[in-house]
Every structure is written in structure tokens, then in C-alpha cells.
Short mmCIF file of C-alpha atoms and ligand atoms in Angstrom, two decimals:
data_model
loop_
_atom_site.label_atom_id
_atom_site.label_comp_id
_atom_site.label_asym_id
_atom_site.label_seq_id
_atom_site.Cartn_x
_atom_site.Cartn_y
_atom_site.Cartn_z
CA MET A 25 190.32 145.13 105.39
CA GLU A 26 190.87 148.55 107.27
CA VAL A 27 192.34 150.19 109.54
CA ILE A 28 190.73 152.72 112.15
CA THR A 29 193.30 155.43 113.47
CA ALA A 30 190.95 157.16 116.65
CA LYS A 31 190.87 160.77 116.41
CA SER A 32 192.00 161.30 120.05
CA ALA A 33 195.16 158.88 120.08
CA GLY A 34 198.29 160.62 120.88
CA PHE A 35 199.94 163.78 123.08
CA CYS A 36 196.71 165.62 124.97
CA PHE A 37 197.31 168.91 125.12
CA GLY A 38 199.22 169.45 129.00
CA VAL A 39 201.65 166.80 127.12
CA LYS A 40 201.74 168.69 124.24
CA ARG A 41 202.39 171.97 126.39
CA ALA A 42 204.96 170.13 129.07
CA VAL A 43 206.76 168.93 125.82
CA ASP A 44 206.69 172.01 123.55
CA GLU A 45 207.91 173.98 127.05
CA VAL A 46 211.25 171.50 127.04
CA LYS A 47 211.74 172.50 123.33
CA THR A 48 211.63 176.64 123.85
CA GLN A 49 213.63 175.84 127.46
CA ILE A 50 216.55 174.43 124.93
CA GLN A 51 216.34 177.05 122.67
CA LYS A 52 216.22 179.82 124.82
CA GLY A 53 216.38 178.97 128.85
CA VAL A 54 218.96 178.91 131.27
CA LYS A 55 221.40 176.13 130.64
CA PRO A 56 221.48 173.20 131.64
CA VAL A 57 217.74 172.31 131.17
CA TYR A 58 216.74 169.30 133.85
CA THR A 59 212.99 168.19 133.40
CA TYR A 60 211.45 167.32 137.79
CA GLY A 61 210.88 163.02 136.74
CA PRO A 62 210.94 162.31 133.02
CA ILE A 63 208.65 165.04 130.73
CA ILE A 64 206.60 161.91 129.91
CA HIS A 65 205.93 158.59 129.84
CA ASN A 66 207.80 157.76 126.94
CA GLU A 67 210.84 156.23 126.02
CA GLN A 68 211.94 157.65 122.59
CA VAL A 69 210.82 161.48 123.58
CA VAL A 70 212.98 161.04 126.54
CA ASP A 71 215.86 159.85 124.77
CA SER A 72 215.85 162.33 121.93
CA LEU A 73 214.94 165.54 124.60
CA SER A 74 218.68 163.57 126.57
CA ARG A 75 220.74 163.70 123.09
CA GLN A 76 219.86 167.48 123.28
CA GLY A 77 221.42 167.69 126.82
CA VAL A 78 218.13 167.76 128.83
CA ARG A 79 218.45 166.40 132.29
CA VAL A 80 216.34 164.21 134.47
CA ILE A 81 216.29 165.11 138.11
CA ARG A 82 215.04 161.96 139.96
CA SER A 83 214.94 162.80 143.47
CA GLU A 84 214.89 164.96 146.16
CA GLU A 85 218.21 164.75 146.82
CA GLU A 86 219.18 165.28 143.30
CA LEU A 87 217.25 168.17 143.41
CA SER A 88 219.15 169.88 146.57
CA GLN A 89 222.40 169.39 144.43
CA ILE A 90 221.15 171.65 141.84
CA ARG A 91 222.81 175.19 141.59
CA GLU A 92 221.88 176.87 137.92
CA GLY A 93 220.03 176.35 135.01
CA THR A 94 216.16 175.66 134.59
CA ILE A 95 213.80 173.45 135.86
CA ILE A 96 210.87 172.87 134.26
CA ILE A 97 207.85 170.90 136.13
CA ARG A 98 206.26 168.31 134.11
CA SER A 99 202.61 168.27 133.48
CA HIS A 100 202.21 165.63 136.26
CA GLY A 101 202.71 169.04 138.89
CA VAL A 102 204.55 168.74 142.12
CA PRO A 103 203.83 168.69 145.52
CA LYS A 104 204.28 172.62 147.05
CA ARG A 105 206.85 171.85 149.22
CA ILE A 106 208.78 170.73 146.28
CA GLN A 107 207.85 173.97 143.79
CA ASP A 108 208.85 176.10 147.19
CA LYS A 109 212.52 173.96 146.96
CA MET A 110 212.58 174.67 143.32
CA GLU A 111 212.47 178.49 144.10
CA SER A 112 214.61 178.47 146.87
CA LEU A 113 217.57 177.36 144.84
CA GLY A 114 217.78 180.40 142.84
CA VAL A 115 216.98 178.46 139.39
CA HIS A 116 214.68 179.55 136.91
CA VAL A 117 211.86 177.71 137.63
CA VAL A 118 209.42 176.79 134.54
CA ASP A 119 205.95 175.22 135.79
CA ALA A 120 204.39 173.40 132.68
CA THR A 121 201.77 171.58 135.33
CA CYS A 122 198.67 171.28 132.87
CA PRO A 123 196.42 173.86 133.88
CA PHE A 124 193.79 171.46 134.84
CA VAL A 125 195.82 169.62 137.17
CA LYS A 126 196.71 173.11 138.82
CA LYS A 127 192.64 173.42 139.30
CA ILE A 128 193.00 170.94 141.56
CA HIS A 129 195.58 172.13 143.39
CA ASP A 130 193.45 174.94 143.87
CA ILE A 131 190.40 173.27 145.06
CA ALA A 132 193.27 171.34 147.25
CA ARG A 133 194.42 174.10 148.53
CA LYS A 134 190.98 176.09 149.30
CA ALA A 135 189.41 172.87 150.63
CA GLY A 136 191.28 173.29 153.89
CA GLU A 137 191.61 176.86 154.22
CA ASP A 138 187.63 175.88 154.63
CA GLY A 139 188.35 173.63 156.60
CA ASP A 140 186.87 170.87 154.27
CA VAL A 141 187.92 167.18 154.24
CA LEU A 142 189.74 166.62 150.35
CA ILE A 143 188.86 163.00 148.78
CA ILE A 144 190.75 162.70 146.06
CA ALA A 145 189.93 159.62 143.85
CA GLY A 146 193.03 158.37 142.40
CA ASN A 147 196.16 156.25 142.54
CA PRO A 148 198.11 157.10 145.76
CA ASP A 149 201.40 156.02 143.43
CA HIS A 150 201.12 158.46 141.09
CA PRO A 151 202.90 162.01 141.03
CA GLU A 152 200.20 163.89 139.50
CA VAL A 153 197.89 162.58 143.00
CA GLN A 154 201.14 162.78 145.47
CA GLY A 155 200.99 166.91 143.28
CA ILE A 156 197.74 167.16 144.67
CA VAL A 157 198.00 165.49 148.51
CA GLY A 158 201.03 168.18 148.09
CA TRP A 159 198.89 171.55 148.26
CA ALA A 160 196.73 169.94 150.57
CA THR A 161 196.09 172.24 153.63
CA GLY A 162 194.07 170.19 155.62
CA GLU A 163 192.56 166.84 155.98
CA VAL A 164 193.39 164.83 152.79
CA HIS A 165 192.46 160.88 151.55
CA VAL A 166 193.01 159.11 148.47
CA ILE A 167 190.79 156.41 147.76
CA GLU A 168 190.88 153.98 144.95
CA SER A 169 187.41 152.56 144.86
CA ALA A 170 184.13 153.08 146.44
CA GLU A 171 185.01 150.62 148.80
CA ASP A 172 188.20 152.74 149.73
CA LEU A 173 185.42 155.73 150.15
CA GLU A 174 182.36 153.67 152.47
CA LYS A 175 185.41 152.63 154.87
CA LEU A 176 186.34 156.35 155.54
CA GLN A 177 185.40 158.22 158.75
CA ILE A 178 184.70 161.61 158.12
CA PRO A 179 184.21 163.86 161.72
CA GLU A 180 180.74 164.42 161.72
CA GLY A 181 179.71 168.21 160.54
CA LYS A 182 182.83 168.22 158.46
CA LYS A 183 182.53 169.09 154.40
CA ALA A 184 184.10 166.65 152.42
CA VAL A 185 185.27 167.72 148.47
CA LEU A 186 185.54 164.83 146.26
CA VAL A 187 187.74 165.52 143.07
CA ALA A 188 189.61 162.76 141.25
CA GLN A 189 192.65 162.20 139.07
CA THR A 190 192.46 163.54 136.43
CA THR A 191 193.20 160.16 133.81
CA PHE A 192 190.97 158.59 136.55
CA ASN A 193 188.23 155.98 134.77
CA LYS A 194 185.64 158.37 134.55
CA LEU A 195 182.57 155.42 135.07
CA LYS A 196 184.58 154.21 137.98
CA PHE A 197 183.98 157.80 139.11
CA GLU A 198 180.34 158.02 138.07
CA TYR A 199 180.52 154.78 140.58
CA ILE A 200 182.39 156.85 143.26
CA VAL A 201 180.06 159.47 143.12
CA GLU A 202 177.06 157.69 142.91
CA ILE A 203 177.92 155.91 146.65
CA PHE A 204 179.19 159.60 147.56
CA ALA A 205 176.05 160.71 147.38
CA ARG A 206 174.13 157.82 149.10
CA THR A 207 176.61 157.69 152.08
CA SER A 208 176.12 159.94 155.33
CA TYR A 209 178.65 162.53 154.17
CA TYR A 210 177.60 165.77 153.50
CA GLY A 211 179.51 168.30 150.72
CA TYR A 212 180.12 168.43 147.04
CA VAL A 213 181.93 166.44 143.74
CA VAL A 214 183.72 168.31 141.28
CA ASN A 215 184.53 166.42 138.34
CA THR A 216 188.49 166.70 137.94
CA VAL A 217 188.60 163.82 135.07
CA CYS A 218 189.92 165.55 132.64
CA ASN A 219 187.94 165.10 128.90
CA ALA A 220 191.09 164.22 126.96
CA THR A 221 191.31 161.06 128.61
CA ASP A 222 187.26 160.65 128.38
CA GLU A 223 187.24 161.28 124.99
CA ARG A 224 190.45 158.90 124.39
CA GLN A 225 188.59 155.89 126.34
CA THR A 226 185.57 156.36 125.09
CA GLU A 227 186.53 156.36 120.94
CA ALA A 228 188.95 153.40 121.71
CA ARG A 229 186.03 151.33 123.47
CA GLU A 230 183.80 152.45 120.60
CA ILE A 231 186.58 151.00 117.77
CA ALA A 232 187.57 148.29 119.96
CA GLN A 233 183.60 146.69 119.85
CA LYS A 234 184.05 146.70 116.15
CA VAL A 235 187.08 145.73 115.14
CA ASP A 236 189.17 142.01 114.82
CA ALA A 237 191.97 143.31 116.13
CA MET A 238 193.19 146.80 118.56
CA VAL A 239 196.53 148.01 118.86
CA VAL A 240 197.40 150.63 122.03
CA ILE A 241 200.18 152.38 121.26
CA GLY A 242 202.25 153.84 124.83
CA GLY A 243 204.69 153.48 127.00
CA ARG A 244 204.53 150.48 129.20
CA HIS A 245 204.66 152.75 132.68
CA SER A 246 202.26 155.15 131.42
CA SER A 247 198.89 154.41 133.45
CA ASN A 248 196.51 156.58 131.05
CA THR A 249 198.02 153.84 128.30
CA GLN A 250 197.55 150.75 130.49
CA LYS A 251 194.04 152.29 130.88
CA LEU A 252 193.55 152.14 127.57
CA TYR A 253 194.38 148.56 126.90
CA HIS A 254 192.36 147.04 129.77
CA ILE A 255 189.33 149.00 128.16
CA CYS A 256 189.83 147.68 124.61
CA SER A 257 190.95 144.36 126.11
CA GLU A 258 186.82 144.39 127.28
CA LYS A 259 186.04 144.91 123.67
CA CYS A 260 188.64 143.19 121.80
CA ALA A 261 190.51 140.01 122.55
CA ASN A 262 192.42 140.21 120.09
CA THR A 263 194.30 143.53 121.54
CA TYR A 264 198.17 144.26 121.26
CA PHE A 265 199.78 146.96 123.81
CA ILE A 266 203.30 147.92 121.98
CA GLU A 267 205.61 150.83 122.64
CA THR A 268 207.20 150.90 119.87
CA LEU A 269 206.37 149.34 115.55
CA VAL A 270 209.25 146.90 116.61
CA ASP A 271 207.37 145.44 119.67
CA LEU A 272 204.64 144.39 116.49
CA ASP A 273 203.99 141.01 115.34
CA LEU A 274 202.22 140.79 112.49
CA LYS A 275 201.67 137.68 111.54
CA PRO A 276 198.24 136.85 113.25
CA PHE A 277 197.53 140.15 111.25
CA GLN A 278 196.57 138.20 108.25
CA SER A 279 193.33 136.84 109.41
CA TYR A 280 192.08 140.14 110.64
CA SER A 281 190.58 142.16 108.56
CA ARG A 282 189.58 145.14 109.98
CA VAL A 283 191.88 146.39 112.55
CA GLY A 284 191.75 149.69 114.97
CA ILE A 285 195.10 151.64 116.96
CA THR A 286 194.73 154.37 119.56
CA ALA A 287 197.39 156.00 121.78
CA GLY A 288 198.46 157.18 125.17
CA ALA A 289 198.78 160.93 125.86
CA SER A 290 202.14 160.00 125.69
CA THR A 291 202.76 159.18 122.29
CA PRO A 292 203.98 161.06 119.70
CA ASN A 293 202.52 161.43 116.48
CA SER A 294 205.52 160.26 114.77
CA ILE A 295 204.71 156.46 116.21
CA ILE A 296 201.20 156.35 116.05
CA GLU A 297 202.22 157.45 111.92
CA GLU A 298 204.60 154.87 111.58
CA VAL A 299 202.20 151.48 113.12
CA THR A 300 198.99 152.82 111.32
CA GLU A 301 201.12 153.16 108.10
CA HIS A 302 202.69 149.66 108.64
CA VAL A 303 199.66 147.69 109.59
CA ARG A 304 197.93 149.33 106.60
CA ILE A 305 200.81 148.02 104.62
CA LYS A 306 201.05 144.73 105.79
CA LEU A 307 196.73 144.53 105.40
FE1 F3S B 19 195.92 168.15 131.66
FE2 F3S B 19 194.15 166.37 130.68
FE3 F3S B 19 196.58 165.84 129.14
S1 F3S B 19 194.75 166.75 132.40
S2 F3S B 19 197.87 166.84 131.27
S3 F3S B 19 194.84 167.85 129.31
S4 F3S B 19 195.06 164.27 129.90
#
């Protein structure tokens, strides 16, 4: 009987950096400390920070009411308009946007300045994509599939710049790039799919195909955890999506001899360790 825990499970570099920033501001920041949206898609972490006084700003209207304290921008980033608004409030603004996301903001800004059309492969409802759109200074389109790309009407003579949401499925993006190369669009591609996601997805796929059951740990609303679950389910029929140990029913595990464990980018190490230990003992 064996339990294989993915090495790439848990906080990625950008999320760890943002969560650490909140902890730093709790210690030495101007109070009250706010995050613009929950710092990560993990209720346990958000609850624990809330007990330490961190408040979550949930809308632009709420943001307008803030007069003092520290506002932390999470790793997803925000549209330029929102960042400008924060800065105009005269409060202390801490930008914990992941540098890899910041790089896409720069591409978005420059594309517009150069008169190019920006195409983002991603989920239009995801805050990261909304943030990128909000840094674009010219024509911008969000596509979710190769079909969406084919439907676009790029004005003749315009250059198109194709980027991806950092958590976009790598294989899907490669396919979109292939179609991009086959269209009459003239332009270039910057592969902005983050390595952390790529590594996590590849490792999850490899583990899922050699185990009897796979446990995916992460927040229900975390899109990267949902994608991990989808990838694992394709390779392993007995894939379980849990937020914490409480959600895990170990009864069916009696018949498994090899179990794999992975976790989304917002899952703290403590939860991964707890689940791993528990499965190991029960097996
Ligand atoms: Fe940054 Fe990649 Fe994480 S873009 S927030 S390190 S998934």
C-alpha cells in the first residue's frame, strides 16, 4: 500500500508571496489591513486571517468607502483603474500581484501602445483575466477556445498578440497557438501559462494514471483546483475533490492499494500533510 503526494502540490510562488505579505502587514502595516477580494481561494486561510483582523473588500463600492489603513492587492492583480482608485484614497497600497501576472499587464499595456490587438486565452469571469483586460490600452479580446479564436475579426493590417491566463490548461493553449499559426492573423504569441500550473498539472496527470484513487485538495471556487480535478478524473475514475480532511470518506479506500494526492495552488501545506498522514494511517 502506497501514498504518493505530488511534490508540486500546494502554494505556488505567487500565492505564497501574497499570503506572506498579508502576514507582514498584520505585524507592521497601517491598520486596518484589507485585501481586495479574498487573498486566496481557501476558506480556512481567509478565516484565520480574518481572526487576525484582516478585512476583505468585496466590491468597488466598498473600496470607495475606505479612508485609512492598508490595502493589499492579491496575486491575481487588479485592473489599472482599480489600482489608481486605491492610490487616490490616500491609504497604504501594497501590490502583491504575482510578477508573472504583472508581466502580462506590461504586455497588455504595450500591445495597445503599439497599436496591436491583444487576445487573451482565459476565463473572462476570472479576476486575473479582468485585471489583464484592465491594463490593456487598445483593442482586446478574451477567448476560451480555438473556436472563439477562429470567430474573431481582426482588422486587416493589425498585429495580434496572443497571451494566456497564467492558469490556462497548457495543452489547450498549445492547440490554440496551433490554430493561431494557421489563421491569417499576423502577430506573435507569448506563452504566459505559468510553470507552476504546468508542473502541477503534469505531475497530477502522471500520478493519476498509476494509482487506484486520487485525492485533489483545494477550495471549491479555485479554478486551478477544478482543472486539476478534471485532469485527474480523465486518468483515474476514483478521483475525489475535497476541501479539507472532513470531506474525505475513507470507506472506499479499503480496496485501493495505491493512492495519489495533489492540491491546488491555494491549499496550505498543513492541510496537505494532514490528509496525507490520515490516508497513510487508514491504508
Ligand atoms: Fe504566479 Fe504562477 Fe502562482 S502566475 S500566482 S506563480 S500560478
